[in-house]
PDB file of C-alpha atoms and ligand atoms in Angstrom:
ATOM      1  CA  MET A   1       0.000   0.016  -0.046  1.00 86.00           C
ATOM      2  CA  THR A   2       1.424   3.360  -1.061  1.00 94.00           C
ATOM      3  CA  VAL A   3       2.586   5.652   1.825  1.00 98.00           C
ATOM      4  CA  THR A   4       2.240   9.262   1.523  1.00 98.00           C
ATOM      5  CA  ILE A   5       3.736  11.728   3.910  1.00 98.00           C
ATOM      6  CA  THR A   6       3.444  15.536   4.044  1.00 98.00           C
ATOM      7  CA  ALA A   7       6.542  17.892   4.165  1.00 98.00           C
ATOM      8  CA  PHE A   8       7.106  21.610   4.084  1.00 97.00           C
ATOM      9  CA  GLU A   9       6.742  22.857   0.535  1.00 95.00           C
ATOM     10  CA  ARG A  10       9.927  24.549   1.039  1.00 92.00           C
ATOM     11  CA  SER A  11      11.579  23.953   4.610  1.00 94.00           C
ATOM     12  CA  PRO A  12      12.904  27.312   6.239  1.00 92.00           C
ATOM     13  CA  ASP A  13      16.253  25.522   6.850  1.00 92.00           C
ATOM     14  CA  GLY A  14      16.807  25.161   3.008  1.00 93.00           C
ATOM     15  CA  GLY A  15      17.237  21.206   3.444  1.00 95.00           C
ATOM     16  CA  MET A  16      19.442  20.881   6.252  1.00 95.00           C
ATOM     17  CA  GLY A  17      17.272  17.993   7.472  1.00 96.00           C
ATOM     18  CA  LEU A  18      15.953  19.571  10.512  1.00 95.00           C
ATOM     19  CA  ALA A  19      12.276  19.564   9.736  1.00 97.00           C
ATOM     20  CA  ARG A  20      10.465  16.578  11.124  1.00 98.00           C
ATOM     21  CA  ASP A  21       9.630  14.773   7.972  1.00 98.00           C
ATOM     22  CA  THR A  22      13.369  13.826   8.063  1.00 98.00           C
ATOM     23  CA  ARG A  23      12.993  11.527  10.807  1.00 98.00           C
ATOM     24  CA  VAL A  24      10.025   9.885   9.159  1.00 98.00           C
ATOM     25  CA  ARG A  25      11.663   9.474   5.948  1.00 98.00           C
ATOM     26  CA  TRP A  26      14.635   7.893   7.921  1.00 98.00           C
ATOM     27  CA  ALA A  27      12.382   5.320   9.476  1.00 98.00           C
ATOM     28  CA  LEU A  28      10.787   4.569   6.289  1.00 98.00           C
ATOM     29  CA  GLU A  29      14.125   3.950   4.636  1.00 98.00           C
ATOM     30  CA  GLU A  30      15.290   1.878   7.623  1.00 98.00           C
ATOM     31  CA  ALA A  31      12.061  -0.275   6.902  1.00 98.00           C
ATOM     32  CA  GLY A  32      12.729  -0.493   3.203  1.00 97.00           C
ATOM     33  CA  LEU A  33       9.280   1.258   2.477  1.00 97.00           C
ATOM     34  CA  PRO A  34       8.980   3.411  -0.598  1.00 98.00           C
ATOM     35  CA  TYR A  35       6.908   6.639  -0.038  1.00 98.00           C
ATOM     36  CA  GLU A  36       5.671   9.765  -1.773  1.00 98.00           C
ATOM     37  CA  VAL A  37       5.836  13.175  -0.480  1.00 98.00           C
ATOM     38  CA  ARG A  38       2.910  15.818  -0.617  1.00 97.00           C
ATOM     39  CA  PRO A  39       4.185  19.268  -0.342  1.00 97.00           C
ATOM     40  CA  VAL A  40       2.209  21.599   2.091  1.00 97.00           C
ATOM     41  CA  SER A  41       2.580  25.339   1.989  1.00 96.00           C
ATOM     42  CA  PHE A  42       2.518  27.568   5.250  1.00 96.00           C
ATOM     43  CA  ALA A  43      -1.044  28.695   4.161  1.00 97.00           C
ATOM     44  CA  ALA A  44      -2.492  25.212   3.383  1.00 97.00           C
ATOM     45  CA  MET A  45      -1.134  24.079   6.640  1.00 97.00           C
ATOM     46  CA  LYS A  46      -3.826  25.951   8.281  1.00 98.00           C
ATOM     47  CA  GLU A  47      -6.614  25.286   6.025  1.00 98.00           C
ATOM     48  CA  PRO A  48      -9.431  22.727   6.607  1.00 98.00           C
ATOM     49  CA  ALA A  49      -8.176  20.086   4.236  1.00 97.00           C
ATOM     50  CA  HIS A  50      -4.928  19.760   6.261  1.00 98.00           C
ATOM     51  CA  LEU A  51      -6.341  20.425   9.618  1.00 98.00           C
ATOM     52  CA  ALA A  52      -8.600  17.293   8.957  1.00 97.00           C
ATOM     53  CA  VAL A  53      -5.352  15.245   8.868  1.00 97.00           C
ATOM     54  CA  GLN A  54      -3.261  17.284  11.387  1.00 98.00           C
ATOM     55  CA  PRO A  55      -5.287  19.095  13.822  1.00 98.00           C
ATOM     56  CA  PHE A  56      -2.582  21.306  14.701  1.00 98.00           C
ATOM     57  CA  GLY A  57      -1.684  22.533  11.330  1.00 98.00           C
ATOM     58  CA  GLN A  58       1.693  21.018  11.128  1.00 98.00           C
ATOM     59  CA  ILE A  59       3.650  18.822   9.083  1.00 98.00           C
ATOM     60  CA  PRO A  60       4.764  15.652   8.863  1.00 98.00           C
ATOM     61  CA  THR A  61       1.552  13.498   8.358  1.00 98.00           C
ATOM     62  CA  TYR A  62       1.370   9.865   7.413  1.00 98.00           C
ATOM     63  CA  GLU A  63      -1.099   8.212   5.135  1.00 98.00           C
ATOM     64  CA  GLU A  64      -1.373   4.648   4.289  1.00 98.00           C
ATOM     65  CA  GLY A  65      -4.681   3.351   2.808  1.00 96.00           C
ATOM     66  CA  ASP A  66      -7.448   4.296   5.263  1.00 96.00           C
ATOM     67  CA  LEU A  67      -4.883   4.960   8.028  1.00 98.00           C
ATOM     68  CA  VAL A  68      -4.040   8.717   8.657  1.00 98.00           C
ATOM     69  CA  LEU A  69      -1.561   9.466  11.186  1.00 98.00           C
ATOM     70  CA  PHE A  70       0.088  12.521  12.785  1.00 98.00           C
ATOM     71  CA  GLU A  71       2.869  13.315  15.463  1.00 98.00           C
ATOM     72  CA  THR A  72       6.247  11.830  14.442  1.00 98.00           C
ATOM     73  CA  GLY A  73       6.575   9.520  17.636  1.00 98.00           C
ATOM     74  CA  ALA A  74       3.303   7.874  16.670  1.00 98.00           C
ATOM     75  CA  ILE A  75       4.109   7.598  12.974  1.00 98.00           C
ATOM     76  CA  ILE A  76       7.832   6.027  13.483  1.00 98.00           C
ATOM     77  CA  PHE A  77       6.245   3.669  16.228  1.00 98.00           C
ATOM     78  CA  HIS A  78       3.708   2.520  13.753  1.00 98.00           C
ATOM     79  CA  ILE A  79       6.249   1.890  11.187  1.00 98.00           C
ATOM     80  CA  ALA A  80       8.615   0.020  13.633  1.00 98.00           C
ATOM     81  CA  SER A  81       5.650  -1.976  14.879  1.00 98.00           C
ATOM     82  CA  HIS A  82       5.026  -3.392  11.363  1.00 97.00           C
ATOM     83  CA  HIS A  83       8.453  -3.701   9.854  1.00 96.00           C
ATOM     84  CA  ALA A  84      11.651  -5.208  11.126  1.00 96.00           C
ATOM     85  CA  GLY A  85      14.666  -3.273  11.998  1.00 94.00           C
ATOM     86  CA  LEU A  86      13.687  -0.587  14.263  1.00 98.00           C
ATOM     87  CA  LEU A  87      12.429  -2.350  17.241  1.00 98.00           C
ATOM     88  CA  PRO A  88      13.870  -5.715  18.773  1.00 98.00           C
ATOM     89  CA  ASN A  89      11.471  -8.783  19.024  1.00 97.00           C
ATOM     90  CA  GLU A  90      12.248  -9.695  22.624  1.00 98.00           C
ATOM     91  CA  ALA A  91       9.507  -8.038  24.772  1.00 98.00           C
ATOM     92  CA  ASN A  92      11.498  -6.333  27.601  1.00 98.00           C
ATOM     93  CA  ALA A  93      14.279  -4.963  25.039  1.00 98.00           C
ATOM     94  CA  ARG A  94      11.437  -3.753  22.779  1.00 98.00           C
ATOM     95  CA  ALA A  95       9.775  -1.923  25.634  1.00 98.00           C
ATOM     96  CA  ARG A  96      13.268  -0.212  26.611  1.00 98.00           C
ATOM     97  CA  ALA A  97      13.678   0.649  22.938  1.00 98.00           C
ATOM     98  CA  ILE A  98      10.064   2.332  23.205  1.00 98.00           C
ATOM     99  CA  THR A  99      11.073   4.023  26.451  1.00 98.00           C
ATOM    100  CA  TRP A 100      14.041   5.568  24.474  1.00 98.00           C
ATOM    101  CA  MET A 101      11.657   6.608  21.947  1.00 98.00           C
ATOM    102  CA  PHE A 102       9.644   8.607  24.723  1.00 98.00           C
ATOM    103  CA  ALA A 103      12.787   9.591  26.389  1.00 98.00           C
ATOM    104  CA  ALA A 104      14.039  11.466  23.130  1.00 98.00           C
ATOM    105  CA  LEU A 105      10.550  13.200  22.481  1.00 98.00           C
ATOM    106  CA  ASN A 106       9.421  14.031  26.048  1.00 98.00           C
ATOM    107  CA  THR A 107      12.573  14.486  27.994  1.00 98.00           C
ATOM    108  CA  VAL A 108      15.584  15.660  25.680  1.00 98.00           C
ATOM    109  CA  GLU A 109      13.804  17.460  22.844  1.00 98.00           C
ATOM    110  CA  PRO A 110      11.667  20.060  24.921  1.00 97.00           C
ATOM    111  CA  PRO A 111      14.488  22.161  26.243  1.00 97.00           C
ATOM    112  CA  ILE A 112      15.981  21.957  22.492  1.00 97.00           C
ATOM    113  CA  LEU A 113      12.690  23.424  21.212  1.00 96.00           C
ATOM    114  CA  GLU A 114      12.662  25.953  23.751  1.00 95.00           C
ATOM    115  CA  LEU A 115      16.037  27.181  22.689  1.00 93.00           C
ATOM    116  CA  ILE A 116      14.914  27.426  19.127  1.00 90.00           C
ATOM    117  CA  THR A 117      11.884  29.138  20.176  1.00 91.00           C
ATOM    118  CA  VAL A 118      13.766  31.828  21.998  1.00 90.00           C
ATOM    119  CA  LYS A 119      16.267  32.277  19.183  1.00 85.00           C
ATOM    120  CA  PHE A 120      14.177  32.379  16.461  1.00 84.00           C
ATOM    121  CA  THR A 121      10.158  33.442  17.505  1.00 89.00           C
ATOM    122  CA  GLU A 122      11.268  35.535  20.631  1.00 90.00           C
ATOM    123  CA  GLY A 123      14.733  36.662  19.350  1.00 87.00           C
ATOM    124  CA  ASP A 124      13.278  40.169  19.079  1.00 90.00           C
ATOM    125  CA  LYS A 125      12.125  40.326  22.925  1.00 89.00           C
ATOM    126  CA  PRO A 126      14.139  42.397  25.354  1.00 88.00           C
ATOM    127  CA  TRP A 127      14.628  39.150  27.576  1.00 89.00           C
ATOM    128  CA  SER A 128      15.526  36.706  25.000  1.00 89.00           C
ATOM    129  CA  LYS A 129      19.339  37.170  25.491  1.00 88.00           C
ATOM    130  CA  GLU A 130      19.137  36.629  29.292  1.00 91.00           C
ATOM    131  CA  ARG A 131      16.866  33.527  28.703  1.00 92.00           C
ATOM    132  CA  PHE A 132      18.983  31.951  26.118  1.00 91.00           C
ATOM    133  CA  PRO A 133      21.918  30.935  28.436  1.00 92.00           C
ATOM    134  CA  LEU A 134      19.382  29.443  30.878  1.00 95.00           C
ATOM    135  CA  ILE A 135      17.901  27.318  28.288  1.00 96.00           C
ATOM    136  CA  ALA A 136      21.461  26.304  26.898  1.00 96.00           C
ATOM    137  CA  ASP A 137      22.394  25.083  30.288  1.00 97.00           C
ATOM    138  CA  ARG A 138      19.175  22.993  30.618  1.00 97.00           C
ATOM    139  CA  ILE A 139      20.217  21.436  27.505  1.00 98.00           C
ATOM    140  CA  ARG A 140      23.724  20.906  28.386  1.00 98.00           C
ATOM    141  CA  ASN A 141      22.363  19.102  31.766  1.00 98.00           C
ATOM    142  CA  ARG A 142      20.522  16.834  29.764  1.00 98.00           C
ATOM    143  CA  LEU A 143      23.019  15.883  27.419  1.00 98.00           C
ATOM    144  CA  GLY A 144      25.553  15.352  30.075  1.00 98.00           C
ATOM    145  CA  GLN A 145      23.070  12.840  31.773  1.00 98.00           C
ATOM    146  CA  LEU A 146      22.394  11.127  28.306  1.00 98.00           C
ATOM    147  CA  SER A 147      26.063  11.075  27.544  1.00 98.00           C
ATOM    148  CA  ALA A 148      26.736   9.567  30.922  1.00 98.00           C
ATOM    149  CA  ARG A 149      24.188   6.655  30.149  1.00 98.00           C
ATOM    150  CA  LEU A 150      25.593   5.968  26.517  1.00 98.00           C
ATOM    151  CA  GLY A 151      29.187   5.757  27.679  1.00 97.00           C
ATOM    152  CA  ASP A 152      31.089   3.844  25.130  1.00 96.00           C
ATOM    153  CA  ALA A 153      28.140   2.233  23.844  1.00 98.00           C
ATOM    154  CA  GLU A 154      27.252   2.346  20.172  1.00 98.00           C
ATOM    155  CA  TRP A 155      23.627   2.848  20.565  1.00 98.00           C
ATOM    156  CA  LEU A 156      21.374   3.478  23.664  1.00 98.00           C
ATOM    157  CA  ASP A 157      20.404  -0.233  24.465  1.00 98.00           C
ATOM    158  CA  GLY A 158      21.833  -3.008  22.356  1.00 97.00           C
ATOM    159  CA  ALA A 159      21.340  -2.850  18.609  1.00 98.00           C
ATOM    160  CA  PHE A 160      20.157   0.407  16.892  1.00 98.00           C
ATOM    161  CA  SER A 161      16.343   0.940  17.286  1.00 98.00           C
ATOM    162  CA  ALA A 162      13.752   3.308  16.684  1.00 98.00           C
ATOM    163  CA  GLY A 163      14.587   4.910  20.130  1.00 98.00           C
ATOM    164  CA  ASP A 164      18.309   5.799  18.505  1.00 98.00           C
ATOM    165  CA  LEU A 165      16.523   7.194  15.558  1.00 98.00           C
ATOM    166  CA  LEU A 166      14.428   9.461  17.457  1.00 98.00           C
ATOM    167  CA  MET A 167      17.477  10.576  19.820  1.00 98.00           C
ATOM    168  CA  VAL A 168      19.701  11.188  16.966  1.00 98.00           C
ATOM    169  CA  SER A 169      16.977  13.277  15.194  1.00 98.00           C
ATOM    170  CA  VAL A 170      16.573  15.201  18.226  1.00 98.00           C
ATOM    171  CA  LEU A 171      20.246  15.735  18.971  1.00 98.00           C
ATOM    172  CA  LEU A 172      21.140  16.960  15.498  1.00 97.00           C
ATOM    173  CA  ARG A 173      19.068  19.988  16.215  1.00 95.00           C
ATOM    174  CA  THR A 174      21.485  20.987  18.761  1.00 95.00           C
ATOM    175  CA  ARG A 175      24.359  21.194  16.216  1.00 94.00           C
ATOM    176  CA  PRO A 176      23.845  24.629  14.859  1.00 92.00           C
ATOM    177  CA  SER A 177      24.151  26.075  18.586  1.00 92.00           C
ATOM    178  CA  GLY A 178      27.404  24.321  18.810  1.00 95.00           C
ATOM    179  CA  ILE A 179      26.227  22.707  21.981  1.00 97.00           C
ATOM    180  CA  LEU A 180      26.311  19.044  20.595  1.00 97.00           C
ATOM    181  CA  ASN A 181      29.937  19.322  20.012  1.00 97.00           C
ATOM    182  CA  GLU A 182      30.608  20.155  23.624  1.00 98.00           C
ATOM    183  CA  PHE A 183      29.656  16.322  24.138  1.00 98.00           C
ATOM    184  CA  PRO A 184      31.981  14.341  21.892  1.00 97.00           C
ATOM    185  CA  SER A 185      30.484  11.154  22.846  1.00 98.00           C
ATOM    186  CA  LEU A 186      27.124  12.263  21.597  1.00 98.00           C
ATOM    187  CA  ALA A 187      28.549  14.197  18.556  1.00 98.00           C
ATOM    188  CA  ALA A 188      30.184  10.622  17.486  1.00 98.00           C
ATOM    189  CA  TYR A 189      26.978   8.950  18.368  1.00 98.00           C
ATOM    190  CA  VAL A 190      25.042  11.475  16.016  1.00 98.00           C
ATOM    191  CA  ALA A 191      27.624  10.676  13.330  1.00 98.00           C
ATOM    192  CA  ARG A 192      27.029   6.927  13.499  1.00 98.00           C
ATOM    193  CA  GLY A 193      23.412   7.752  13.141  1.00 98.00           C
ATOM    194  CA  GLU A 194      24.055  10.042  10.012  1.00 98.00           C
ATOM    195  CA  ALA A 195      26.352   7.218   8.474  1.00 98.00           C
ATOM    196  CA  ARG A 196      23.475   4.725   8.134  1.00 98.00           C
ATOM    197  CA  PRO A 197      22.663   4.462   4.710  1.00 98.00           C
ATOM    198  CA  ALA A 198      19.104   4.743   5.378  1.00 98.00           C
ATOM    199  CA  TYR A 199      19.704   8.316   6.969  1.00 98.00           C
ATOM    200  CA  LYS A 200      21.696   9.295   4.137  1.00 98.00           C
ATOM    201  CA  ARG A 201      19.091   8.570   1.503  1.00 98.00           C
ATOM    202  CA  ALA A 202      16.339  10.109   3.783  1.00 98.00           C
ATOM    203  CA  PHE A 203      18.765  13.294   4.026  1.00 98.00           C
ATOM    204  CA  ALA A 204      19.249  13.205   0.337  1.00 98.00           C
ATOM    205  CA  ALA A 205      15.686  13.005  -0.469  1.00 98.00           C
ATOM    206  CA  GLN A 206      14.694  15.899   1.717  1.00 97.00           C
ATOM    207  CA  LEU A 207      17.546  17.891   0.234  1.00 97.00           C
ATOM    208  CA  ALA A 208      16.695  17.288  -3.167  1.00 97.00           C
ATOM    209  CA  PHE A 209      13.026  18.159  -2.391  1.00 95.00           C
ATOM    210  CA  ASN A 210      13.946  21.455  -0.723  1.00 95.00           C
ATOM    211  CA  THR A 211      16.227  22.543  -3.224  1.00 94.00           C
ATOM    212  CA  ALA A 212      14.768  21.354  -6.667  1.00 83.00           C
ATOM    213  CA  GLN A 213      11.304  21.561  -6.221  1.00 56.00           C
ATOM    214  CA  PRO A 214       9.783  24.701  -7.780  1.00 68.00           C
ATOM    215  CA  VAL A 215       7.520  26.810  -5.660  1.00 64.00           C
ATOM    216  CA  ALA A 216       4.505  28.326  -7.390  1.00 61.00           C
ATOM    217  CA  GLY A 217       3.928  32.025  -6.860  1.00 55.00           C
TER     218      GLY A 217
HETATM  219  N1  GTB B 301       4.957  16.979  17.837  1.00 96.67           N
HETATM  220  C1  GTB B 301       4.563  17.137  16.492  1.00 96.67           C
HETATM  221  C2  GTB B 301       5.483  16.009  15.625  1.00 96.67           C
HETATM  222  O1  GTB B 301       6.514  15.308  16.234  1.00 96.67           O
HETATM  223  O2  GTB B 301       4.834  15.427  14.626  1.00 96.67           O
HETATM  224  C3  GTB B 301       5.402  18.499  16.069  1.00 96.67           C
HETATM  225  C4  GTB B 301       5.422  18.833  14.337  1.00 96.67           C
HETATM  226  C5  GTB B 301       6.118  20.046  14.044  1.00 96.67           C
HETATM  227  O3  GTB B 301       6.435  20.893  15.011  1.00 96.67           O
HETATM  228  N2  GTB B 301       6.185  20.439  12.980  1.00 96.67           N
HETATM  229  C6  GTB B 301       6.818  21.696  12.171  1.00 96.67           C
HETATM  230  C7  GTB B 301       5.516  22.421  11.617  1.00 96.67           C
HETATM  231  O4  GTB B 301       4.686  21.844  11.069  1.00 96.67           O
HETATM  232  C8  GTB B 301       7.558  21.350  11.566  1.00 96.67           C
HETATM  233  S1  GTB B 301       8.953  20.416  12.197  1.00 96.67           S
HETATM  234  N3  GTB B 301       5.691  23.656  12.095  1.00 96.67           N
HETATM  235  C9  GTB B 301       4.570  24.702  11.311  1.00 96.67           C
HETATM  236  C10 GTB B 301       3.526  25.393  12.425  1.00 96.67           C
HETATM  237  O5  GTB B 301       3.716  24.857  13.474  1.00 96.67           O
HETATM  238  O6  GTB B 301       2.908  26.148  11.898  1.00 96.67           O
HETATM  239  C11 GTB B 301       9.762  21.826  13.132  1.00 96.67           C
HETATM  240  C12 GTB B 301      10.685  22.591  12.349  1.00 96.67           C
HETATM  241  C13 GTB B 301      10.508  23.560  11.793  1.00 96.67           C
HETATM  242  C14 GTB B 301      11.265  24.264  10.954  1.00 96.67           C
HETATM  243  C15 GTB B 301      12.651  23.912  10.983  1.00 96.67           C
HETATM  244  N4  GTB B 301      13.863  24.619  10.184  1.00 96.67           N
HETATM  245  O7  GTB B 301      13.467  25.173   9.167  1.00 96.67           O
HETATM  246  O8  GTB B 301      14.752  24.702  10.653  1.00 96.67           O
HETATM  247  C16 GTB B 301      12.972  22.864  11.769  1.00 96.67           C
HETATM  248  C17 GTB B 301      11.911  22.034  12.445  1.00 96.67           C
END
């Protein structure tokens, strides 16, 4: 059955791979699933047709026959649940990998999102310069804890899983600030994720999409 995801018609990052369709593309590539991409403009994202699919007016979404999903965590969990390679079969190992999916989205990503908000959305506010270092330290705290847990391991819990896919995707968002490189073992962990052929294909696809596709108007 054809899988269709949505993505920014043109991502504001120009194809650096930071928009969330990249993580879904990566999961689809790991699973060996072909997919199509429907571009959505910023205006269309807030219109009824898209809101019917994504109630918060965001990308990405996932369509597979009658199934329509939003939220990257749910989308990737769905892909991982139905295809080999992203979640272990053994029940406890599977539960731990799912735990890392939640940890990436619920514990590590929130302060990273705050940093992006204070920098880009609230950058013109008089207090944003004071708030920035506070949030940066919150991220450092989380990355220090994560780095301590990862230690010298290749992945977070045994073989590569959807937990690593989401954690690497989340950590990638700290690279532009320079914070990722303060944690060499995490920078190396992210590099291992980026070196996976499936990630490379996903990155190349979103880059081509964001640089080659003509935007009407
Ligand atoms: N929790 C949802 C999920 O995981 O699916 C969050 C989805 C989300 O935040 N989508 C963003 C969006 O649609 C795109 S990814 N934003 C438009 C809106 O809310 O109106 C976040 C993002 C946006 C831009 C860049 N960039 O250009 O650097 C990177 C990441």
